[in-house]
XYZ file of C-alpha atoms in Angstrom:
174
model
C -26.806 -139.630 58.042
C -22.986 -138.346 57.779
C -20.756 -137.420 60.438
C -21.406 -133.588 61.663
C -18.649 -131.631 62.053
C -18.639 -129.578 64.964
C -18.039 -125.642 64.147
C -17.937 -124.392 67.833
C -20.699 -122.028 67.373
C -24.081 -122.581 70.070
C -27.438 -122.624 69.645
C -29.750 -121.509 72.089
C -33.585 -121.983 72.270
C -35.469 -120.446 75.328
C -36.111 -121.517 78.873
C -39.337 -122.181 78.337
C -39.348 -124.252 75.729
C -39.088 -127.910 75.876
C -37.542 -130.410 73.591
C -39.133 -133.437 72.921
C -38.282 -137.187 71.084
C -39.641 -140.528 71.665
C -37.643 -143.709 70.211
C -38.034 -147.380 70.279
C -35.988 -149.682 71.960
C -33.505 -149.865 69.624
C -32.982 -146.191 69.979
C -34.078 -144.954 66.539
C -36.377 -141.957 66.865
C -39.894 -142.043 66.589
C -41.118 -139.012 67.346
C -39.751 -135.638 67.870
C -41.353 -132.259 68.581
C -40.923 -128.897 66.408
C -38.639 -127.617 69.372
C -36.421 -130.470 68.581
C -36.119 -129.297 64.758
C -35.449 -126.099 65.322
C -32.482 -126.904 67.913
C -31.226 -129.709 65.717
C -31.421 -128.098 62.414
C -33.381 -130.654 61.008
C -36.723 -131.851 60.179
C -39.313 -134.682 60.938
C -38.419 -136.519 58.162
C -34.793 -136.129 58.449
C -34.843 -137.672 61.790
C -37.592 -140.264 62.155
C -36.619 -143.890 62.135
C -32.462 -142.666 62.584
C -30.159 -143.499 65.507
C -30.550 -140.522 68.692
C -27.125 -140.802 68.444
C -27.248 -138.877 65.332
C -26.758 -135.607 67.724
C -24.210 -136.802 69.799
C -21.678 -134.334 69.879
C -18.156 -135.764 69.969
C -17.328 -134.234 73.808
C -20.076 -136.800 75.207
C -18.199 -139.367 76.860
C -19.259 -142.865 75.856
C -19.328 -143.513 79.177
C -22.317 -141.237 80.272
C -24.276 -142.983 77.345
C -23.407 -146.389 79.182
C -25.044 -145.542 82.116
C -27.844 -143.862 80.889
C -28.747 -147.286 78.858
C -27.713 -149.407 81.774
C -30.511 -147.216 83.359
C -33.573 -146.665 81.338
C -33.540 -150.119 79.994
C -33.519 -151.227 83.562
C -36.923 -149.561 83.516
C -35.851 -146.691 85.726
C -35.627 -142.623 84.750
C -32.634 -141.080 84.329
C -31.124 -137.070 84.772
C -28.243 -135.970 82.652
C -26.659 -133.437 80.806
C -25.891 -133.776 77.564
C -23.864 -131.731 75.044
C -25.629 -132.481 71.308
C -24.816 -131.526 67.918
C -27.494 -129.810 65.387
C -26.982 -131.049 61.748
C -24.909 -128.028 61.090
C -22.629 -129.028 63.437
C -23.485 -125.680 66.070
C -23.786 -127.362 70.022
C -25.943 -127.217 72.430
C -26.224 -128.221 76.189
C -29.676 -129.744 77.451
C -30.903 -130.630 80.897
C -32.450 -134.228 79.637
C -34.863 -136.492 81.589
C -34.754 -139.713 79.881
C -38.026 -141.785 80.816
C -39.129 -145.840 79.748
C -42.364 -146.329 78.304
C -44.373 -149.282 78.664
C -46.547 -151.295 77.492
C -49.931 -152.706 79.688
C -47.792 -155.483 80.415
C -45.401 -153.596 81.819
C -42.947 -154.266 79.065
C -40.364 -151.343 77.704
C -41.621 -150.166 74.622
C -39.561 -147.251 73.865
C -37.646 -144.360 75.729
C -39.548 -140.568 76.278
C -36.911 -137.715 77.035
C -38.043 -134.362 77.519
C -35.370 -131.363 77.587
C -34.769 -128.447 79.125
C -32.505 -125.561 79.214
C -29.810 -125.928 81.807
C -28.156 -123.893 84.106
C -24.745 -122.251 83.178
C -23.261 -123.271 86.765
C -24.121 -126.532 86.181
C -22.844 -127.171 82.324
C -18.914 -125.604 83.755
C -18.823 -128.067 86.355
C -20.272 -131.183 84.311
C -18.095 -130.122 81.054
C -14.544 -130.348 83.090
C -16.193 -133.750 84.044
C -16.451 -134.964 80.658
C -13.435 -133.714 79.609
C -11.620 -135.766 82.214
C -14.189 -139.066 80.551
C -13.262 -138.462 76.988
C -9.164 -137.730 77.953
C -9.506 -141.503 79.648
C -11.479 -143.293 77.070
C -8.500 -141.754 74.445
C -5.846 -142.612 76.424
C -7.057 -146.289 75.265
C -6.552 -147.693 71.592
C -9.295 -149.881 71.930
C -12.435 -148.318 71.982
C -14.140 -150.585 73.939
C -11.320 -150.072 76.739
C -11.834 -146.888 76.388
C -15.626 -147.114 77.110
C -14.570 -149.568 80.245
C -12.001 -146.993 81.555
C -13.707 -144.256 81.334
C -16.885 -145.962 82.454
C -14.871 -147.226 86.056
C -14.106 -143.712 86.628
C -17.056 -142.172 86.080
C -18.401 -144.973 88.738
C -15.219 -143.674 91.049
C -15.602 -140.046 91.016
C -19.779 -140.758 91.977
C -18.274 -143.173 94.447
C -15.623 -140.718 95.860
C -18.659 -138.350 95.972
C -20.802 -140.477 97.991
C -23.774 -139.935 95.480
C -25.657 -141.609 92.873
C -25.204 -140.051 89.740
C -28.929 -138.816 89.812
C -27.571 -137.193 93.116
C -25.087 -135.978 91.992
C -26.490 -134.361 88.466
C -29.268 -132.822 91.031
C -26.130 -130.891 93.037
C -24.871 -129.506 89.539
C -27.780 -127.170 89.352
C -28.195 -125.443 93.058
Protein backbone atom coordinates (compact mmCIF):
# COMPACT_ATOMS: atom_id res chain seq x y z
CA UNK A 1 0.00 0.00 0.00
CA UNK A 2 1.18 3.82 -0.59
CA UNK A 3 1.14 6.55 1.75
CA UNK A 4 -2.55 8.27 1.97
CA UNK A 5 -2.64 11.67 1.85
CA UNK A 6 -4.88 13.22 4.14
CA UNK A 7 -7.53 15.73 2.36
CA UNK A 8 -9.23 17.03 5.61
CA UNK A 9 -12.58 15.97 4.58
CA UNK A 10 -14.60 13.26 7.34
CA UNK A 11 -16.37 10.40 6.94
CA UNK A 12 -19.07 9.44 9.03
CA UNK A 13 -20.88 6.04 9.34
CA UNK A 14 -23.81 5.76 11.91
CA UNK A 15 -24.05 5.16 15.61
CA UNK A 16 -25.22 2.05 15.27
CA UNK A 17 -23.03 0.54 13.27
CA UNK A 18 -19.98 -1.21 14.33
CA UNK A 19 -16.64 -1.62 12.75
CA UNK A 20 -14.97 -4.68 12.87
CA UNK A 21 -11.11 -6.28 12.03
CA UNK A 22 -9.32 -9.14 13.44
CA UNK A 23 -5.35 -9.43 12.83
CA UNK A 24 -2.65 -11.74 13.82
CA UNK A 25 0.00 -11.06 16.02
CA UNK A 26 2.02 -9.44 13.80
CA UNK A 27 -0.70 -6.96 13.22
CA UNK A 28 -1.59 -7.69 9.58
CA UNK A 29 -5.35 -7.91 9.15
CA UNK A 30 -7.20 -10.90 8.91
CA UNK A 31 -10.47 -10.16 8.88
CA UNK A 32 -12.51 -7.12 8.53
CA UNK A 33 -16.27 -6.50 8.37
CA UNK A 34 -18.27 -4.63 5.42
CA UNK A 35 -18.62 -1.62 7.96
CA UNK A 36 -14.92 -1.45 7.91
CA UNK A 37 -14.90 -1.11 3.92
CA UNK A 38 -17.20 1.26 3.65
CA UNK A 39 -15.42 3.65 6.36
CA UNK A 40 -12.02 2.85 4.94
CA UNK A 41 -12.73 3.09 1.33
CA UNK A 42 -11.50 -0.13 0.62
CA UNK A 43 -12.25 -3.66 0.13
CA UNK A 44 -11.60 -7.23 1.58
CA UNK A 45 -9.05 -7.89 -0.64
CA UNK A 46 -7.38 -4.64 -0.47
CA UNK A 47 -6.87 -5.04 3.15
CA UNK A 48 -6.41 -8.67 4.17
CA UNK A 49 -2.96 -9.84 5.06
CA UNK A 50 -1.69 -5.67 5.17
CA UNK A 51 -0.34 -3.80 8.21
CA UNK A 52 -3.60 -2.05 10.54
CA UNK A 53 -1.40 0.59 10.36
CA UNK A 54 -2.36 1.09 6.87
CA UNK A 55 -5.20 3.62 8.35
CA UNK A 56 -3.24 5.37 10.66
CA UNK A 57 -3.80 8.82 10.11
CA UNK A 58 -0.70 10.97 10.55
CA UNK A 59 -2.25 13.04 13.87
CA UNK A 60 -2.03 9.57 15.88
CA UNK A 61 0.74 9.96 18.12
CA UNK A 62 3.15 7.04 18.04
CA UNK A 63 2.94 7.11 21.41
CA UNK A 64 -0.79 6.03 21.91
CA UNK A 65 0.11 3.04 19.52
CA UNK A 66 2.94 2.17 22.15
CA UNK A 67 0.74 1.70 24.78
CA UNK A 68 -1.93 0.12 23.18
CA UNK A 69 0.72 -2.78 22.08
CA UNK A 70 2.40 -2.66 25.43
CA UNK A 71 -1.26 -3.55 26.42
CA UNK A 72 -3.00 -6.07 24.33
CA UNK A 73 0.06 -8.12 23.90
CA UNK A 74 0.22 -8.19 27.63
CA UNK A 75 -3.02 -10.10 27.18
CA UNK A 76 -5.17 -7.34 28.59
CA UNK A 77 -8.10 -5.08 26.62
CA UNK A 78 -7.56 -1.83 25.82
CA UNK A 79 -10.01 1.67 25.23
CA UNK A 80 -8.83 4.34 22.90
CA UNK A 81 -9.59 6.76 20.47
CA UNK A 82 -8.21 6.75 17.41
CA UNK A 83 -8.19 9.17 14.45
CA UNK A 84 -7.81 6.77 11.03
CA UNK A 85 -7.41 7.47 7.51
CA UNK A 86 -9.77 5.83 4.63
CA UNK A 87 -7.73 5.06 1.42
CA UNK A 88 -8.85 8.32 0.02
CA UNK A 89 -7.25 10.00 2.54
CA UNK A 90 -10.96 11.49 4.24
CA UNK A 91 -10.60 10.89 8.49
CA UNK A 92 -12.43 9.53 10.79
CA UNK A 93 -12.56 9.30 14.68
CA UNK A 94 -13.55 5.79 16.30
CA UNK A 95 -14.24 4.79 19.86
CA UNK A 96 -11.97 1.38 19.55
CA UNK A 97 -11.92 -1.57 22.01
CA UNK A 98 -8.93 -3.48 21.17
CA UNK A 99 -9.31 -7.17 22.61
CA UNK A 100 -6.46 -10.45 22.60
CA UNK A 101 -7.59 -13.59 21.33
CA UNK A 102 -6.43 -16.81 22.43
CA UNK A 103 -5.80 -19.87 21.81
CA UNK A 104 -7.03 -23.12 24.30
CA UNK A 105 -3.75 -22.76 25.69
CA UNK A 106 -4.21 -19.55 26.57
CA UNK A 107 -1.72 -18.28 24.07
CA UNK A 108 -2.33 -14.75 22.01
CA UNK A 109 -3.34 -15.60 18.73
CA UNK A 110 -4.36 -12.42 17.26
CA UNK A 111 -5.98 -8.99 18.33
CA UNK A 112 -10.20 -8.42 17.91
CA UNK A 113 -11.15 -4.58 17.92
CA UNK A 114 -14.57 -3.62 17.55
CA UNK A 115 -15.48 0.23 16.85
CA UNK A 116 -17.80 2.53 17.60
CA UNK A 117 -18.85 5.99 16.95
CA UNK A 118 -17.58 8.39 19.55
CA UNK A 119 -18.75 11.19 21.26
CA UNK A 120 -17.95 14.77 19.94
CA UNK A 121 -17.05 15.96 23.66
CA UNK A 122 -14.80 13.39 23.92
CA UNK A 123 -12.77 13.54 20.35
CA UNK A 124 -12.11 17.85 21.33
CA UNK A 125 -10.63 16.96 24.46
CA UNK A 126 -8.52 13.77 23.28
CA UNK A 127 -7.47 15.68 19.85
CA UNK A 128 -5.72 18.79 21.87
CA UNK A 129 -4.12 15.71 23.66
CA UNK A 130 -2.59 14.35 20.68
CA UNK A 131 -1.68 17.37 19.35
CA UNK A 132 0.45 18.13 22.38
CA UNK A 133 1.99 13.97 21.61
CA UNK A 134 2.76 14.56 18.01
CA UNK A 135 4.28 18.48 18.75
CA UNK A 136 6.76 16.39 21.34
CA UNK A 137 7.61 13.41 19.30
CA UNK A 138 8.60 16.34 16.37
CA UNK A 139 10.37 18.35 18.49
CA UNK A 140 12.88 15.18 18.30
CA UNK A 141 15.04 14.30 15.10
CA UNK A 142 15.18 10.90 15.98
CA UNK A 143 12.15 9.16 15.65
CA UNK A 144 12.60 6.80 18.11
CA UNK A 145 13.20 9.81 20.69
CA UNK A 146 10.43 11.07 19.55
CA UNK A 147 8.33 7.91 20.31
CA UNK A 148 10.24 7.90 23.96
CA UNK A 149 9.35 11.61 24.57
CA UNK A 150 6.25 11.66 23.67
CA UNK A 151 5.59 8.26 25.20
CA UNK A 152 6.99 9.76 29.00
CA UNK A 153 4.49 12.39 28.66
CA UNK A 154 1.71 10.71 27.75
CA UNK A 155 2.65 8.45 31.03
CA UNK A 156 2.92 12.12 32.93
CA UNK A 157 -0.19 13.77 31.99
CA UNK A 158 -2.17 10.07 33.11
CA UNK A 159 0.10 10.36 36.10
CA UNK A 160 -0.67 14.09 36.84
CA UNK A 161 -4.30 12.88 36.36
CA UNK A 162 -4.22 10.24 38.86
CA UNK A 163 -5.80 7.72 36.30
CA UNK A 164 -4.98 4.88 34.20
CA UNK A 165 -5.33 5.65 30.78
CA UNK A 166 -8.43 3.25 30.54
CA UNK A 167 -9.64 5.73 33.33
CA UNK A 168 -8.99 8.29 31.93
CA UNK A 169 -10.34 7.50 28.11
CA UNK A 170 -13.67 6.41 30.21
CA UNK A 171 -13.86 10.34 31.66
CA UNK A 172 -13.54 11.63 27.92
CA UNK A 173 -17.00 10.47 27.16
CA UNK A 174 -19.39 11.60 30.31
Amino acid sequence: MHAIKPTGEEINFDKDEIIVTKTDTKGRITYVNDVFCKVAEMTTSECIGEQHSLIRHPDMPRAVFKLLWDVISSGQEMFAYVKNISMTGKYYWVFAHVTPSFDASGEIIGYHSNRRFPPQKAVNAISDIYKTLIQEEQKHSNPKDGLNASYELLVNMLKDEGKSYSEFIWSLGK
